[in-house]
């Protein structure tokens, strides 16, 4: 059987995720789900490339513009 998550475990995980700090600008890092569409030249169909990216003030222009 699956183990139940306790409220304390959920809070500890959210605090660990929120405590990530960028080594360059010393700002909090936010994880963003980035989806790009790419056209296949052979078939003409579109594919979606998905990845999770850490965004902070020093690299947000790369992803948001």
Short mmCIF file of N, CA and C in Angstrom, two decimals:
data_model
loop_
_atom_site.label_atom_id
_atom_site.label_comp_id
_atom_site.label_asym_id
_atom_site.label_seq_id
_atom_site.Cartn_x
_atom_site.Cartn_y
_atom_site.Cartn_z
N UNK A 1 0.83 -1.18 0.00
CA UNK A 1 0.00 0.00 0.00
C UNK A 1 0.87 1.25 0.00
N UNK A 2 0.31 2.30 -0.55
CA UNK A 2 1.04 3.56 -0.61
C UNK A 2 1.07 4.22 0.77
N UNK A 3 2.15 4.92 1.02
CA UNK A 3 2.29 5.61 2.30
C UNK A 3 1.57 6.96 2.22
N UNK A 4 0.80 7.30 3.23
CA UNK A 4 0.10 8.57 3.28
C UNK A 4 1.08 9.68 3.62
N UNK A 5 0.92 10.82 2.93
CA UNK A 5 1.74 11.98 3.26
C UNK A 5 1.09 12.73 4.41
N UNK A 6 1.91 13.10 5.36
CA UNK A 6 1.40 13.89 6.47
C UNK A 6 1.48 15.37 6.12
N UNK A 7 0.76 16.17 6.87
CA UNK A 7 0.79 17.61 6.64
C UNK A 7 2.19 18.16 6.88
N UNK A 8 2.88 17.65 7.88
CA UNK A 8 4.24 18.10 8.17
C UNK A 8 5.20 17.81 7.02
N UNK A 9 5.03 16.67 6.36
CA UNK A 9 5.89 16.33 5.23
C UNK A 9 5.64 17.27 4.05
N UNK A 10 4.37 17.62 3.83
CA UNK A 10 4.03 18.54 2.74
C UNK A 10 4.60 19.93 3.00
N UNK A 11 4.52 20.39 4.23
CA UNK A 11 5.04 21.71 4.58
C UNK A 11 6.56 21.73 4.45
N UNK A 12 7.22 20.68 4.89
CA UNK A 12 8.68 20.61 4.79
C UNK A 12 9.13 20.62 3.33
N UNK A 13 8.40 19.93 2.48
CA UNK A 13 8.76 19.90 1.05
C UNK A 13 8.56 21.27 0.43
N UNK A 14 7.47 21.95 0.74
CA UNK A 14 7.23 23.27 0.15
C UNK A 14 8.26 24.29 0.64
N UNK A 15 8.72 24.18 1.87
CA UNK A 15 9.74 25.08 2.37
C UNK A 15 11.09 24.79 1.73
N UNK A 16 11.37 23.54 1.44
CA UNK A 16 12.64 23.19 0.78
C UNK A 16 12.65 23.72 -0.64
N UNK A 17 11.51 23.65 -1.33
CA UNK A 17 11.44 24.16 -2.70
C UNK A 17 11.53 25.67 -2.69
N UNK A 18 10.87 26.32 -1.75
CA UNK A 18 10.85 27.78 -1.70
C UNK A 18 12.19 28.36 -1.26
N UNK A 19 13.05 27.55 -0.66
CA UNK A 19 14.30 28.09 -0.13
C UNK A 19 15.44 28.06 -1.15
N UNK A 20 15.17 27.73 -2.41
CA UNK A 20 16.22 27.75 -3.42
C UNK A 20 16.58 29.20 -3.74
N UNK A 21 17.88 29.47 -3.77
CA UNK A 21 18.38 30.82 -3.99
C UNK A 21 19.38 30.79 -5.13
N UNK A 22 19.28 31.77 -6.01
CA UNK A 22 20.20 31.88 -7.14
C UNK A 22 21.59 32.26 -6.63
N UNK A 23 22.64 31.57 -7.07
CA UNK A 23 23.98 31.92 -6.61
C UNK A 23 24.50 33.22 -7.22
N UNK A 24 23.92 33.67 -8.34
CA UNK A 24 24.41 34.88 -9.01
C UNK A 24 23.78 36.14 -8.41
N UNK A 25 22.42 36.18 -8.39
CA UNK A 25 21.75 37.41 -7.95
C UNK A 25 21.20 37.32 -6.53
N UNK A 26 21.34 36.19 -5.87
CA UNK A 26 20.88 35.97 -4.49
C UNK A 26 19.38 36.18 -4.33
N UNK A 27 18.61 35.92 -5.39
CA UNK A 27 17.16 36.05 -5.36
C UNK A 27 16.53 34.67 -5.35
N UNK A 28 15.28 34.58 -4.95
CA UNK A 28 14.58 33.29 -4.91
C UNK A 28 14.37 32.76 -6.32
N UNK A 29 14.53 31.45 -6.49
CA UNK A 29 14.36 30.79 -7.78
C UNK A 29 12.97 30.17 -7.82
N UNK A 30 12.22 30.48 -8.89
CA UNK A 30 10.89 29.94 -9.10
C UNK A 30 10.97 28.91 -10.22
N UNK A 31 10.38 27.75 -10.01
CA UNK A 31 10.37 26.71 -11.03
C UNK A 31 9.16 26.92 -11.93
N UNK A 32 9.42 26.96 -13.26
CA UNK A 32 8.39 27.22 -14.25
C UNK A 32 8.37 26.07 -15.25
N UNK A 33 7.17 25.66 -15.67
CA UNK A 33 7.00 24.62 -16.69
C UNK A 33 7.04 25.30 -18.05
N UNK A 34 8.09 25.05 -18.84
CA UNK A 34 8.31 25.69 -20.13
C UNK A 34 7.94 24.71 -21.24
N UNK A 35 7.05 25.15 -22.16
CA UNK A 35 6.60 24.31 -23.26
C UNK A 35 6.90 25.04 -24.56
N UNK A 36 7.66 24.41 -25.45
CA UNK A 36 7.98 24.96 -26.76
C UNK A 36 7.40 24.06 -27.84
N UNK A 37 6.86 24.65 -28.91
CA UNK A 37 6.38 23.86 -30.03
C UNK A 37 7.45 23.85 -31.11
N UNK A 38 7.71 22.67 -31.66
CA UNK A 38 8.73 22.49 -32.69
C UNK A 38 8.10 21.77 -33.86
N UNK A 39 8.30 22.30 -35.06
CA UNK A 39 7.72 21.68 -36.26
C UNK A 39 8.69 20.66 -36.83
N UNK A 40 8.19 19.46 -37.10
CA UNK A 40 8.97 18.40 -37.72
C UNK A 40 9.04 18.67 -39.21
N UNK A 41 10.23 18.79 -39.76
CA UNK A 41 10.40 19.12 -41.18
C UNK A 41 9.94 17.99 -42.10
N UNK A 42 10.12 16.77 -41.69
CA UNK A 42 9.77 15.63 -42.54
C UNK A 42 8.26 15.45 -42.68
N UNK A 43 7.53 15.53 -41.57
CA UNK A 43 6.09 15.26 -41.61
C UNK A 43 5.24 16.52 -41.55
N UNK A 44 5.80 17.63 -41.11
CA UNK A 44 5.04 18.85 -40.98
C UNK A 44 4.21 18.92 -39.70
N UNK A 45 4.33 17.93 -38.86
CA UNK A 45 3.59 17.90 -37.60
C UNK A 45 4.35 18.68 -36.53
N UNK A 46 3.62 19.10 -35.51
CA UNK A 46 4.22 19.83 -34.39
C UNK A 46 4.40 18.91 -33.20
N UNK A 47 5.51 19.10 -32.49
CA UNK A 47 5.78 18.40 -31.24
C UNK A 47 5.94 19.44 -30.15
N UNK A 48 5.73 19.02 -28.95
CA UNK A 48 5.89 19.92 -27.81
C UNK A 48 7.03 19.43 -26.95
N UNK A 49 8.02 20.29 -26.76
CA UNK A 49 9.13 20.01 -25.86
C UNK A 49 8.81 20.65 -24.52
N UNK A 50 8.79 19.84 -23.48
CA UNK A 50 8.47 20.32 -22.15
C UNK A 50 9.67 20.16 -21.23
N UNK A 51 9.89 21.17 -20.39
CA UNK A 51 10.93 21.05 -19.38
C UNK A 51 10.62 22.03 -18.25
N UNK A 52 11.17 21.76 -17.09
CA UNK A 52 11.02 22.63 -15.93
C UNK A 52 12.30 23.44 -15.79
N UNK A 53 12.13 24.75 -15.63
CA UNK A 53 13.26 25.67 -15.61
C UNK A 53 13.19 26.51 -14.35
N UNK A 54 14.32 26.73 -13.72
CA UNK A 54 14.40 27.63 -12.58
C UNK A 54 14.61 29.05 -13.07
N UNK A 55 13.72 29.97 -12.67
CA UNK A 55 13.77 31.34 -13.14
C UNK A 55 13.98 32.27 -11.95
N UNK A 56 14.91 33.20 -12.11
CA UNK A 56 15.14 34.25 -11.12
C UNK A 56 15.30 35.57 -11.86
N UNK A 57 15.67 36.63 -11.16
CA UNK A 57 15.76 37.94 -11.79
C UNK A 57 16.87 38.03 -12.83
N UNK A 58 17.92 37.27 -12.68
CA UNK A 58 19.04 37.40 -13.62
C UNK A 58 18.79 36.66 -14.95
N UNK A 59 17.85 35.71 -15.00
CA UNK A 59 17.61 35.01 -16.27
C UNK A 59 16.15 35.03 -16.71
N UNK A 60 15.31 35.88 -16.12
CA UNK A 60 13.88 35.87 -16.48
C UNK A 60 13.64 36.43 -17.88
N UNK A 61 14.51 37.28 -18.40
CA UNK A 61 14.33 37.83 -19.75
C UNK A 61 14.53 36.76 -20.82
N UNK A 62 15.32 35.74 -20.54
CA UNK A 62 15.53 34.65 -21.48
C UNK A 62 14.25 33.85 -21.71
N UNK A 63 13.43 33.71 -20.68
CA UNK A 63 12.26 32.84 -20.75
C UNK A 63 10.96 33.60 -20.95
N UNK A 64 10.86 34.85 -20.49
CA UNK A 64 9.60 35.57 -20.55
C UNK A 64 9.49 36.51 -21.74
N UNK A 65 10.55 36.68 -22.52
CA UNK A 65 10.43 37.59 -23.67
C UNK A 65 10.67 36.88 -24.96
#
